[in-house]
Amino acid sequence: MSAPTVSIRSKFPGIGTNIFTAMNAVAQEHQAVNLAQGFPSFDCPPELLEYVTTAFRAGRNQYAPMPGLPELREGISEKVKFLYGRTYDPATEITITPGGHAALMSAAMAILHPGDEAIVFEPSFDCFAPIVKLCGATPVPIKLTFPEYSIPWGIVAERITPQTKLIWINTPHNPTGSILGPEDIRSLVRVVQGTNIVVLSDEVYEHITFDGHEHQSVCRTPELAERSFSIYSFGKVYHATGWKIGYCLAPSYLMQEFRKIHQMTTFTTNHPIQWGLSQYIKNRNHYLELAQFYQAKRDYFIAGLKGSRFDVLAAKGSYFQCLTYRRISEEPEMSFAKRLARDAKVAAIPVSAFYEDGTDNGVLRFCFAKSNEILDQATEALRKM
Ligand code: PMP
């Protein structure tokens, strides 16, 4: 590589290749079954593909309106009313974004200024704390309890300062598969009441909750909905993570600020895909069946592990299952994950990668959004460890 021509100051001197890229490379090197990747091995519904193709052919190939296609925003509004009982105005309270990730970024940027603090929970999806830093604010990490991965609300109350402007939650949770329950929602209401704290709620796995647990969207609770951005991803709902399309809901005074950021960063989102989704979203069956579909996958994966020396942690939602391997080895997670890829030919993600301080409880994250054949191959190898 050539020497730098100009001297630049890195925004993230400490950040290298992310853990997903690193583990994918390890998986490829050893030709391992890849349960590290957080995306499905199956395709999106054919009917949706038809709609999207129609949109391309019908010439819907120029910019969509800045907040998103009205037809899609209306469909989302109806869906949210049906699921969570709150009406979001398509004109002023819903914005379509190029993925859930971009929506998280715009929401955080809309709120956080240099000097502000944002509470984030660890382990967390890897972009949360870096986004807070990009805004010039300070992430205040609070560890979820182990092994339940629940929020220690007493500690949250203690860590709030006059600088706290944001609490960033994620339910169902990546990487642990934990979910927030009604009691958590009551605790969150108590913590934010009477403050100027905004809630940023990552709900991209909203449809994937198990064992009869209902997804606790912030939209259900007026005291939270009034001060929250909630974020969704069509990629997760329709097995189309490569499309990178999602949306944000927020009351109009928050959405106004969100749209200023969205307008100046990405401006608008893929038009033909929005149109395809605006047609397909009317079919409720696909997303209503998702919980059952993934619960069967989770149970199939766990059944396949019977007789292995891995221990299964509770997974109440998302498409991730965490396993501990302390009965097999005392090795750190990264070294065990690499050995697993080499010897068992199964790739997974060390959960330590989702903590800023690398907390290592001997836990790996496995993605079970895969065909039963892939899961069979993985569990057969895991049983031999
Ligand atoms: N939040 C969480 C918790 C995720 O797991 C992901 C995707 N892995 C995203 C946000 C990003 O969603 P999208 O792919 O729609 O940008």
mmCIF file of C-alpha atoms and ligand atoms in Angstrom:
data_model
loop_
_atom_site.group_PDB
_atom_site.id
_atom_site.type_symbol
_atom_site.label_atom_id
_atom_site.label_comp_id
_atom_site.label_asym_id
_atom_site.label_seq_id
_atom_site.Cartn_x
_atom_site.Cartn_y
_atom_site.Cartn_z
ATOM 1 C CA MET A 1 0.000 0.000 0.000
ATOM 2 C CA SER A 2 1.277 3.508 -0.814
ATOM 3 C CA ALA A 3 2.144 5.989 1.949
ATOM 4 C CA PRO A 4 -0.605 8.519 2.796
ATOM 5 C CA THR A 5 -0.379 11.690 0.696
ATOM 6 C CA VAL A 6 -2.039 13.814 3.341
ATOM 7 C CA SER A 7 -2.075 13.443 7.080
ATOM 8 C CA ILE A 8 -5.592 12.742 8.317
ATOM 9 C CA ARG A 9 -7.021 12.332 11.826
ATOM 10 C CA SER A 10 -9.001 9.117 12.038
ATOM 11 C CA LYS A 11 -12.478 9.392 13.567
ATOM 12 C CA PHE A 12 -12.072 5.826 14.859
ATOM 13 C CA PRO A 13 -8.385 5.103 15.382
ATOM 14 C CA GLY A 14 -9.266 2.062 17.518
ATOM 15 C CA ILE A 15 -11.674 0.409 15.069
ATOM 16 C CA GLY A 16 -10.422 -2.235 12.649
ATOM 17 C CA THR A 17 -12.285 -4.841 10.618
ATOM 18 C CA ASN A 18 -15.565 -5.599 12.350
ATOM 19 C CA ILE A 19 -16.222 -8.964 13.946
ATOM 20 C CA PHE A 20 -18.646 -10.101 11.208
ATOM 21 C CA THR A 21 -16.088 -9.569 8.457
ATOM 22 C CA ALA A 22 -13.389 -11.184 10.587
ATOM 23 C CA MET A 23 -15.459 -14.301 11.369
ATOM 24 C CA ASN A 24 -16.669 -14.598 7.778
ATOM 25 C CA ALA A 25 -13.041 -14.680 6.696
ATOM 26 C CA VAL A 26 -12.303 -17.387 9.297
ATOM 27 C CA ALA A 27 -15.368 -19.338 8.109
ATOM 28 C CA GLN A 28 -14.212 -19.131 4.503
ATOM 29 C CA GLU A 29 -10.660 -20.105 5.326
ATOM 30 C CA HIS A 30 -11.858 -23.307 7.030
ATOM 31 C CA GLN A 31 -14.900 -23.835 4.804
ATOM 32 C CA ALA A 32 -16.991 -23.811 7.955
ATOM 33 C CA VAL A 33 -20.790 -23.832 8.204
ATOM 34 C CA ASN A 34 -21.444 -20.160 8.731
ATOM 35 C CA LEU A 35 -23.750 -19.463 11.672
ATOM 36 C CA ALA A 36 -21.818 -16.259 12.348
ATOM 37 C CA GLN A 37 -23.634 -14.361 9.622
ATOM 38 C CA GLY A 38 -26.791 -12.672 10.867
ATOM 39 C CA PHE A 39 -28.901 -13.259 7.802
ATOM 40 C CA PRO A 40 -31.223 -15.954 6.477
ATOM 41 C CA SER A 41 -30.107 -18.704 4.129
ATOM 42 C CA PHE A 42 -33.553 -18.597 2.479
ATOM 43 C CA ASP A 43 -34.979 -16.104 -0.014
ATOM 44 C CA CYS A 44 -37.706 -13.492 0.309
ATOM 45 C CA PRO A 45 -41.325 -14.332 -0.659
ATOM 46 C CA PRO A 46 -41.723 -14.764 -4.477
ATOM 47 C CA GLU A 47 -44.801 -12.523 -4.497
ATOM 48 C CA LEU A 48 -42.731 -9.667 -3.073
ATOM 49 C CA LEU A 49 -40.084 -10.228 -5.739
ATOM 50 C CA GLU A 50 -42.827 -10.005 -8.362
ATOM 51 C CA TYR A 51 -44.009 -6.652 -7.027
ATOM 52 C CA VAL A 52 -40.490 -5.235 -6.924
ATOM 53 C CA THR A 53 -39.752 -6.472 -10.444
ATOM 54 C CA THR A 54 -42.983 -4.906 -11.665
ATOM 55 C CA ALA A 55 -41.925 -1.600 -10.133
ATOM 56 C CA PHE A 56 -38.554 -1.705 -11.910
ATOM 57 C CA ARG A 57 -40.245 -2.504 -15.239
ATOM 58 C CA ALA A 58 -42.929 0.134 -14.742
ATOM 59 C CA GLY A 59 -40.250 2.822 -14.668
ATOM 60 C CA ARG A 60 -40.312 3.605 -10.965
ATOM 61 C CA ASN A 61 -36.602 4.263 -11.226
ATOM 62 C CA GLN A 62 -36.234 7.899 -10.158
ATOM 63 C CA TYR A 63 -36.084 9.487 -6.721
ATOM 64 C CA ALA A 64 -38.889 8.732 -4.300
ATOM 65 C CA PRO A 65 -40.129 11.577 -2.062
ATOM 66 C CA MET A 66 -37.747 12.446 0.792
ATOM 67 C CA PRO A 67 -39.788 10.840 3.619
ATOM 68 C CA GLY A 68 -40.675 7.787 1.502
ATOM 69 C CA LEU A 69 -43.489 6.698 -0.828
ATOM 70 C CA PRO A 70 -46.859 7.777 0.615
ATOM 71 C CA GLU A 71 -48.356 4.328 -0.204
ATOM 72 C CA LEU A 72 -45.720 2.623 1.905
ATOM 73 C CA ARG A 73 -45.994 5.070 4.791
ATOM 74 C CA GLU A 74 -49.749 4.521 4.815
ATOM 75 C CA GLY A 75 -49.267 0.744 4.851
ATOM 76 C CA ILE A 76 -46.859 1.061 7.768
ATOM 77 C CA SER A 77 -49.250 3.298 9.660
ATOM 78 C CA GLU A 78 -52.018 0.689 9.317
ATOM 79 C CA LYS A 79 -49.692 -2.123 10.336
ATOM 80 C CA VAL A 80 -48.490 -0.293 13.462
ATOM 81 C CA LYS A 81 -52.048 0.595 14.468
ATOM 82 C CA PHE A 82 -53.049 -3.051 14.030
ATOM 83 C CA LEU A 83 -50.059 -4.395 15.981
ATOM 84 C CA TYR A 84 -49.465 -1.790 18.702
ATOM 85 C CA GLY A 85 -52.660 0.270 18.816
ATOM 86 C CA ARG A 86 -51.098 3.670 18.101
ATOM 87 C CA THR A 87 -51.677 5.817 15.040
ATOM 88 C CA TYR A 88 -48.621 7.393 13.447
ATOM 89 C CA ASP A 89 -49.429 10.047 10.863
ATOM 90 C CA PRO A 90 -47.892 8.960 7.530
ATOM 91 C CA ALA A 91 -47.378 12.614 6.584
ATOM 92 C CA THR A 92 -45.386 13.683 9.630
ATOM 93 C CA GLU A 93 -44.473 10.702 11.815
ATOM 94 C CA ILE A 94 -43.086 7.968 9.513
ATOM 95 C CA THR A 95 -39.906 8.088 7.406
ATOM 96 C CA ILE A 96 -38.512 5.352 5.142
ATOM 97 C CA THR A 97 -34.736 4.934 5.375
ATOM 98 C CA PRO A 98 -31.986 2.948 3.648
ATOM 99 C CA GLY A 99 -32.061 0.280 6.368
ATOM 100 C CA GLY A 100 -32.548 0.191 10.111
ATOM 101 C CA HIS A 101 -28.901 1.085 10.585
ATOM 102 C CA ALA A 102 -29.245 4.428 8.756
ATOM 103 C CA ALA A 103 -32.388 5.162 10.764
ATOM 104 C CA LEU A 104 -30.512 4.596 14.036
ATOM 105 C CA MET A 105 -27.822 6.976 12.853
ATOM 106 C CA SER A 106 -30.272 9.728 11.870
ATOM 107 C CA ALA A 107 -32.197 9.422 15.149
ATOM 108 C CA ALA A 108 -29.042 9.638 17.260
ATOM 109 C CA MET A 109 -27.723 12.564 15.209
ATOM 110 C CA ALA A 110 -31.020 14.388 15.575
ATOM 111 C CA ILE A 111 -30.746 14.339 19.361
ATOM 112 C CA LEU A 112 -27.145 14.182 20.490
ATOM 113 C CA HIS A 113 -24.770 17.141 20.739
ATOM 114 C CA PRO A 114 -21.160 17.271 21.934
ATOM 115 C CA GLY A 115 -21.114 16.934 25.711
ATOM 116 C CA ASP A 116 -24.327 14.889 25.869
ATOM 117 C CA GLU A 117 -24.462 11.360 27.266
ATOM 118 C CA ALA A 118 -26.334 8.353 25.876
ATOM 119 C CA ILE A 119 -26.985 5.195 27.864
ATOM 120 C CA VAL A 120 -26.276 2.040 25.863
ATOM 121 C CA PHE A 121 -26.537 -1.527 27.097
ATOM 122 C CA GLU A 122 -23.848 -4.133 26.588
ATOM 123 C CA PRO A 123 -23.462 -6.452 24.879
ATOM 124 C CA SER A 124 -24.921 -4.423 22.031
ATOM 125 C CA PHE A 125 -25.110 -4.443 18.246
ATOM 126 C CA ASP A 126 -21.737 -3.084 17.289
ATOM 127 C CA CYS A 127 -22.700 0.333 15.894
ATOM 128 C CA PHE A 128 -24.505 1.800 18.937
ATOM 129 C CA ALA A 129 -21.593 3.272 20.916
ATOM 130 C CA PRO A 130 -19.610 4.341 17.799
ATOM 131 C CA ILE A 131 -22.652 6.263 16.494
ATOM 132 C CA VAL A 132 -22.930 8.093 19.819
ATOM 133 C CA LYS A 133 -19.247 9.022 19.522
ATOM 134 C CA LEU A 134 -19.693 10.218 15.914
ATOM 135 C CA CYS A 135 -22.267 12.651 17.293
ATOM 136 C CA GLY A 136 -19.577 14.005 19.636
ATOM 137 C CA ALA A 137 -21.461 12.606 22.639
ATOM 138 C CA THR A 138 -20.356 10.098 25.267
ATOM 139 C CA PRO A 139 -21.737 6.563 25.429
ATOM 140 C CA VAL A 140 -22.455 5.407 28.984
ATOM 141 C CA PRO A 141 -22.322 1.620 28.780
ATOM 142 C CA ILE A 142 -24.326 -0.444 31.269
ATOM 143 C CA LYS A 143 -23.891 -4.200 31.269
ATOM 144 C CA LEU A 144 -26.931 -6.430 30.975
ATOM 145 C CA THR A 145 -27.034 -9.003 33.775
ATOM 146 C CA PHE A 146 -25.458 -12.363 32.959
ATOM 147 C CA PRO A 147 -26.731 -14.907 32.004
ATOM 148 C CA GLU A 148 -30.285 -13.483 31.666
ATOM 149 C CA TYR A 149 -29.103 -10.413 29.750
ATOM 150 C CA SER A 150 -31.702 -8.215 31.390
ATOM 151 C CA ILE A 151 -31.475 -4.493 32.157
ATOM 152 C CA PRO A 152 -30.392 -3.615 35.732
ATOM 153 C CA TRP A 153 -32.830 -0.715 36.180
ATOM 154 C CA GLY A 154 -31.413 0.315 39.568
ATOM 155 C CA ILE A 155 -28.047 0.966 37.922
ATOM 156 C CA VAL A 156 -29.692 2.839 35.049
ATOM 157 C CA ALA A 157 -31.344 5.235 37.512
ATOM 158 C CA GLU A 158 -27.961 5.822 39.187
ATOM 159 C CA ARG A 159 -26.165 6.577 35.912
ATOM 160 C CA ILE A 160 -28.544 9.297 34.749
ATOM 161 C CA THR A 161 -27.068 12.797 34.868
ATOM 162 C CA PRO A 162 -28.241 16.199 33.608
ATOM 163 C CA GLN A 163 -26.242 15.384 30.426
ATOM 164 C CA THR A 164 -28.204 12.177 29.676
ATOM 165 C CA LYS A 165 -30.175 12.853 26.486
ATOM 166 C CA LEU A 166 -30.789 9.369 25.151
ATOM 167 C CA ILE A 167 -31.469 5.823 26.330
ATOM 168 C CA TRP A 168 -30.845 3.314 23.553
ATOM 169 C CA ILE A 169 -32.734 0.029 23.857
ATOM 170 C CA ASN A 170 -32.990 -2.990 21.588
ATOM 171 C CA THR A 171 -35.725 -5.616 21.860
ATOM 172 C CA PRO A 172 -35.630 -8.440 20.748
ATOM 173 C CA HIS A 173 -31.941 -8.177 21.359
ATOM 174 C CA ASN A 174 -28.967 -8.779 19.107
ATOM 175 C CA PRO A 175 -26.694 -10.553 20.074
ATOM 176 C CA THR A 176 -28.319 -12.290 23.063
ATOM 177 C CA GLY A 177 -31.921 -13.068 22.053
ATOM 178 C CA SER A 178 -33.272 -11.529 25.264
ATOM 179 C CA ILE A 179 -36.414 -9.394 25.178
ATOM 180 C CA LEU A 180 -37.874 -6.631 27.315
ATOM 181 C CA GLY A 181 -40.993 -7.566 29.262
ATOM 182 C CA PRO A 182 -43.872 -5.412 30.537
ATOM 183 C CA GLU A 183 -42.018 -4.832 33.835
ATOM 184 C CA ASP A 184 -39.010 -3.434 31.906
ATOM 185 C CA ILE A 185 -41.315 -1.047 30.083
ATOM 186 C CA ARG A 186 -42.735 0.151 33.417
ATOM 187 C CA SER A 187 -39.182 0.660 34.720
ATOM 188 C CA LEU A 188 -38.232 2.616 31.605
ATOM 189 C CA VAL A 189 -41.270 4.866 32.031
ATOM 190 C CA ARG A 190 -40.278 5.532 35.667
ATOM 191 C CA VAL A 191 -36.675 6.333 34.697
ATOM 192 C CA VAL A 192 -37.512 8.843 31.945
ATOM 193 C CA GLN A 193 -40.583 10.486 33.474
ATOM 194 C CA GLY A 194 -40.014 14.181 34.163
ATOM 195 C CA THR A 195 -36.689 14.224 32.252
ATOM 196 C CA ASN A 196 -35.720 15.407 28.764
ATOM 197 C CA ILE A 197 -34.433 11.967 27.847
ATOM 198 C CA VAL A 198 -35.404 10.582 24.451
ATOM 199 C CA VAL A 199 -35.693 6.809 23.920
ATOM 200 C CA LEU A 200 -34.160 5.245 20.821
ATOM 201 C CA SER A 201 -35.759 1.837 20.431
ATOM 202 C CA ASP A 202 -34.235 -0.619 17.985
ATOM 203 C CA GLU A 203 -37.072 -3.020 17.176
ATOM 204 C CA VAL A 204 -35.784 -4.550 13.954
ATOM 205 C CA TYR A 205 -36.655 -8.074 15.228
ATOM 206 C CA GLU A 206 -40.175 -6.980 16.287
ATOM 207 C CA HIS A 207 -41.924 -10.036 14.828
ATOM 208 C CA ILE A 208 -39.545 -12.623 16.202
ATOM 209 C CA THR A 209 -40.566 -13.376 19.800
ATOM 210 C CA PHE A 210 -41.024 -16.873 21.196
ATOM 211 C CA ASP A 211 -43.008 -18.941 23.687
ATOM 212 C CA GLY A 212 -46.022 -16.630 23.602
ATOM 213 C CA HIS A 213 -44.084 -13.491 24.647
ATOM 214 C CA GLU A 214 -45.447 -10.339 23.017
ATOM 215 C CA HIS A 215 -43.062 -7.816 21.531
ATOM 216 C CA GLN A 216 -42.992 -4.794 23.839
ATOM 217 C CA SER A 217 -42.814 -1.980 21.335
ATOM 218 C CA VAL A 218 -42.428 1.497 22.815
ATOM 219 C CA CYS A 219 -45.346 2.391 20.526
ATOM 220 C CA ARG A 220 -47.732 0.506 22.845
ATOM 221 C CA THR A 221 -47.078 2.793 25.819
ATOM 222 C CA PRO A 222 -48.132 6.440 25.366
ATOM 223 C CA GLU A 223 -45.644 7.752 27.975
ATOM 224 C CA LEU A 224 -42.815 6.223 25.896
ATOM 225 C CA ALA A 225 -44.192 6.704 22.376
ATOM 226 C CA GLU A 226 -44.367 10.460 23.051
ATOM 227 C CA ARG A 227 -40.582 10.614 23.524
ATOM 228 C CA SER A 228 -39.306 7.746 21.341
ATOM 229 C CA PHE A 229 -37.857 7.000 17.970
ATOM 230 C CA SER A 230 -38.588 3.376 17.062
ATOM 231 C CA ILE A 231 -36.656 1.705 14.282
ATOM 232 C CA TYR A 232 -37.567 -1.203 11.964
ATOM 233 C CA SER A 233 -36.018 -3.134 9.089
ATOM 234 C CA PHE A 234 -37.817 -4.776 6.171
ATOM 235 C CA GLY A 235 -34.673 -6.871 5.684
ATOM 236 C CA LYS A 236 -35.448 -8.846 8.841
ATOM 237 C CA VAL A 237 -39.161 -9.209 8.130
ATOM 238 C CA TYR A 238 -38.952 -10.371 4.519
ATOM 239 C CA HIS A 239 -35.642 -12.312 4.462
ATOM 240 C CA ALA A 240 -34.137 -9.538 2.330
ATOM 241 C CA THR A 241 -31.294 -8.084 4.391
ATOM 242 C CA GLY A 242 -29.433 -7.145 1.195
ATOM 243 C CA TRP A 243 -32.087 -4.605 0.261
ATOM 244 C CA LYS A 244 -31.201 -2.337 3.209
ATOM 245 C CA ILE A 245 -34.543 -0.706 3.711
ATOM 246 C CA GLY A 246 -36.221 0.227 6.968
ATOM 247 C CA TYR A 247 -38.141 3.003 8.672
ATOM 248 C CA CYS A 248 -38.456 5.187 11.701
ATOM 249 C CA LEU A 249 -41.552 6.134 13.697
ATOM 250 C CA ALA A 250 -41.622 9.131 16.019
ATOM 251 C CA PRO A 251 -43.997 11.885 17.155
ATOM 252 C CA SER A 252 -43.903 14.814 14.747
ATOM 253 C CA TYR A 253 -41.707 17.129 16.898
ATOM 254 C CA LEU A 254 -38.985 14.438 16.915
ATOM 255 C CA MET A 255 -39.574 13.351 13.326
ATOM 256 C CA GLN A 256 -39.097 16.922 12.145
ATOM 257 C CA GLU A 257 -35.513 16.849 13.434
ATOM 258 C CA PHE A 258 -34.971 13.284 12.182
ATOM 259 C CA ARG A 259 -35.968 14.302 8.654
ATOM 260 C CA LYS A 260 -33.490 17.180 8.637
ATOM 261 C CA ILE A 261 -30.677 14.678 9.189
ATOM 262 C CA HIS A 262 -32.135 12.131 6.767
ATOM 263 C CA GLN A 263 -32.500 14.833 4.113
ATOM 264 C CA MET A 264 -28.901 16.005 4.465
ATOM 265 C CA THR A 265 -27.308 12.563 4.643
ATOM 266 C CA THR A 266 -29.183 10.137 2.377
ATOM 267 C CA PHE A 267 -32.166 12.281 1.262
ATOM 268 C CA THR A 268 -34.281 9.414 -0.051
ATOM 269 C CA THR A 269 -34.581 5.632 -0.269
ATOM 270 C CA ASN A 270 -34.734 3.088 -3.107
ATOM 271 C CA HIS A 271 -37.961 3.778 -4.994
ATOM 272 C CA PRO A 272 -38.880 0.456 -6.735
ATOM 273 C CA ILE A 273 -38.331 -1.547 -3.567
ATOM 274 C CA GLN A 274 -40.517 0.865 -1.616
ATOM 275 C CA TRP A 275 -43.270 0.372 -4.140
ATOM 276 C CA GLY A 276 -42.977 -3.427 -3.991
ATOM 277 C CA LEU A 277 -43.161 -3.315 -0.217
ATOM 278 C CA SER A 278 -46.155 -0.960 -0.288
ATOM 279 C CA GLN A 279 -48.097 -3.705 -2.103
ATOM 280 C CA TYR A 280 -46.831 -6.683 -0.150
ATOM 281 C CA ILE A 281 -47.187 -5.122 3.314
ATOM 282 C CA LYS A 282 -50.965 -5.470 2.917
ATOM 283 C CA ASN A 283 -50.509 -9.231 3.356
ATOM 284 C CA ARG A 284 -50.326 -9.698 7.120
ATOM 285 C CA ASN A 285 -49.739 -13.443 7.027
ATOM 286 C CA HIS A 286 -46.035 -13.309 6.322
ATOM 287 C CA TYR A 287 -45.103 -11.258 9.360
ATOM 288 C CA LEU A 288 -47.693 -12.865 11.608
ATOM 289 C CA GLU A 289 -46.205 -16.294 10.868
ATOM 290 C CA LEU A 290 -42.617 -15.215 11.460
ATOM 291 C CA ALA A 291 -42.499 -15.900 15.225
ATOM 292 C CA GLN A 292 -43.717 -19.473 14.760
ATOM 293 C CA PHE A 293 -41.360 -20.003 11.832
ATOM 294 C CA TYR A 294 -38.286 -18.903 13.778
ATOM 295 C CA GLN A 295 -39.366 -20.586 17.015
ATOM 296 C CA ALA A 296 -39.392 -23.879 15.099
ATOM 297 C CA LYS A 297 -35.873 -23.074 13.831
ATOM 298 C CA ARG A 298 -34.647 -22.263 17.354
ATOM 299 C CA ASP A 299 -36.163 -25.481 18.731
ATOM 300 C CA TYR A 300 -34.683 -27.514 15.866
ATOM 301 C CA PHE A 301 -31.235 -26.087 16.545
ATOM 302 C CA ILE A 302 -31.504 -26.725 20.299
ATOM 303 C CA ALA A 303 -32.809 -30.286 19.747
ATOM 304 C CA GLY A 304 -29.809 -30.935 17.512
ATOM 305 C CA LEU A 305 -27.476 -29.916 20.353
ATOM 306 C CA LYS A 306 -28.838 -32.583 22.709
ATOM 307 C CA GLY A 307 -25.935 -34.640 24.003
ATOM 308 C CA SER A 308 -23.402 -31.882 23.267
ATOM 309 C CA ARG A 309 -21.321 -30.149 25.958
ATOM 310 C CA PHE A 310 -22.608 -26.711 25.020
ATOM 311 C CA ASP A 311 -25.106 -25.092 27.377
ATOM 312 C CA VAL A 312 -28.043 -23.225 25.920
ATOM 313 C CA LEU A 313 -28.855 -19.718 27.217
ATOM 314 C CA ALA A 314 -32.463 -18.498 27.050
ATOM 315 C CA ALA A 315 -33.369 -17.063 23.628
ATOM 316 C CA LYS A 316 -36.776 -15.394 23.757
ATOM 317 C CA GLY A 317 -36.539 -13.511 20.471
ATOM 318 C CA SER A 318 -34.458 -12.539 17.384
ATOM 319 C CA TYR A 319 -32.773 -15.245 15.297
ATOM 320 C CA PHE A 320 -29.753 -15.707 17.531
ATOM 321 C CA GLN A 321 -29.028 -18.433 20.041
ATOM 322 C CA CYS A 322 -26.204 -17.989 22.548
ATOM 323 C CA LEU A 323 -24.326 -21.037 23.837
ATOM 324 C CA THR A 324 -21.758 -21.298 26.609
ATOM 325 C CA TYR A 325 -18.875 -23.717 26.235
ATOM 326 C CA ARG A 326 -17.402 -23.688 29.743
ATOM 327 C CA ARG A 327 -17.860 -27.475 30.039
ATOM 328 C CA ILE A 328 -15.579 -27.845 27.003
ATOM 329 C CA SER A 329 -12.918 -25.199 27.558
ATOM 330 C CA GLU A 330 -11.729 -22.247 29.635
ATOM 331 C CA GLU A 331 -10.339 -20.547 26.508
ATOM 332 C CA PRO A 332 -11.275 -16.925 25.715
ATOM 333 C CA GLU A 333 -14.179 -16.602 23.283
ATOM 334 C CA MET A 334 -12.178 -15.419 20.290
ATOM 335 C CA SER A 335 -9.690 -18.245 20.477
ATOM 336 C CA PHE A 336 -12.444 -20.830 21.045
ATOM 337 C CA ALA A 337 -14.460 -19.414 18.112
ATOM 338 C CA LYS A 338 -11.449 -19.743 15.837
ATOM 339 C CA ARG A 339 -10.794 -23.294 17.048
ATOM 340 C CA LEU A 340 -14.463 -24.158 16.498
ATOM 341 C CA ALA A 341 -14.238 -22.914 12.903
ATOM 342 C CA ARG A 342 -11.037 -24.874 12.318
ATOM 343 C CA ASP A 343 -11.847 -28.151 14.107
ATOM 344 C CA ALA A 344 -15.652 -28.427 13.982
ATOM 345 C CA LYS A 345 -16.025 -26.310 10.840
ATOM 346 C CA VAL A 346 -18.742 -24.179 12.428
ATOM 347 C CA ALA A 347 -18.421 -20.391 12.589
ATOM 348 C CA ALA A 348 -20.049 -18.316 15.351
ATOM 349 C CA ILE A 349 -19.513 -14.862 16.861
ATOM 350 C CA PRO A 350 -17.815 -14.320 20.232
ATOM 351 C CA VAL A 351 -20.171 -12.204 22.353
ATOM 352 C CA SER A 352 -17.134 -10.424 23.880
ATOM 353 C CA ALA A 353 -16.952 -8.502 20.574
ATOM 354 C CA PHE A 354 -20.148 -6.705 21.577
ATOM 355 C CA TYR A 355 -18.658 -5.222 24.781
ATOM 356 C CA GLU A 356 -16.383 -2.209 24.717
ATOM 357 C CA ASP A 357 -14.168 -3.797 27.410
ATOM 358 C CA GLY A 358 -14.308 -7.261 25.826
ATOM 359 C CA THR A 359 -16.174 -8.908 28.742
ATOM 360 C CA ASP A 360 -15.701 -12.620 28.224
ATOM 361 C CA ASN A 361 -18.257 -15.005 29.730
ATOM 362 C CA GLY A 362 -17.446 -17.931 27.444
ATOM 363 C CA VAL A 363 -20.440 -17.312 25.153
ATOM 364 C CA LEU A 364 -20.821 -17.596 21.382
ATOM 365 C CA ARG A 365 -23.700 -16.313 19.245
ATOM 366 C CA PHE A 366 -25.126 -18.630 16.594
ATOM 367 C CA CYS A 367 -27.572 -17.476 13.896
ATOM 368 C CA PHE A 368 -30.290 -20.088 13.336
ATOM 369 C CA ALA A 369 -31.967 -18.341 10.371
ATOM 370 C CA LYS A 370 -30.722 -21.182 8.201
ATOM 371 C CA SER A 371 -32.129 -24.198 6.390
ATOM 372 C CA ASN A 372 -32.542 -27.378 8.469
ATOM 373 C CA GLU A 373 -29.796 -28.993 6.374
ATOM 374 C CA ILE A 374 -27.345 -26.286 7.410
ATOM 375 C CA LEU A 375 -28.467 -26.543 11.047
ATOM 376 C CA ASP A 376 -28.047 -30.374 10.907
ATOM 377 C CA GLN A 377 -24.529 -30.011 9.587
ATOM 378 C CA ALA A 378 -23.675 -27.534 12.363
ATOM 379 C CA THR A 379 -25.196 -29.440 15.289
ATOM 380 C CA GLU A 380 -23.677 -32.740 14.211
ATOM 381 C CA ALA A 381 -20.248 -31.102 14.398
ATOM 382 C CA LEU A 382 -20.992 -29.231 17.636
ATOM 383 C CA ARG A 383 -22.026 -32.494 19.345
ATOM 384 C CA LYS A 384 -18.512 -33.816 18.762
ATOM 385 C CA MET A 385 -16.784 -30.954 20.611
HETATM 386 N N1 PMP B 1 -30.208 -3.211 14.580
HETATM 387 C C1 PMP B 1 -29.929 -4.485 14.888
HETATM 388 C C2 PMP B 1 -30.078 -4.927 16.284
HETATM 389 C C3 PMP B 1 -29.511 -5.375 13.878
HETATM 390 O O1 PMP B 1 -29.233 -6.648 14.198
HETATM 391 C C4 PMP B 1 -29.397 -4.902 12.562
HETATM 392 C C5 PMP B 1 -28.955 -5.800 11.424
HETATM 393 N N2 PMP B 1 -28.061 -6.778 11.745
HETATM 394 C C6 PMP B 1 -29.702 -3.578 12.293
HETATM 395 C C7 PMP B 1 -30.107 -2.744 13.316
HETATM 396 C C8 PMP B 1 -29.558 -2.994 10.909
HETATM 397 O O2 PMP B 1 -30.673 -3.216 10.106
HETATM 398 P P1 PMP B 1 -30.555 -2.986 8.507
HETATM 399 O O3 PMP B 1 -29.867 -4.165 7.942
HETATM 400 O O4 PMP B 1 -31.969 -2.831 8.054
HETATM 401 O O5 PMP B 1 -29.775 -1.722 8.323
#
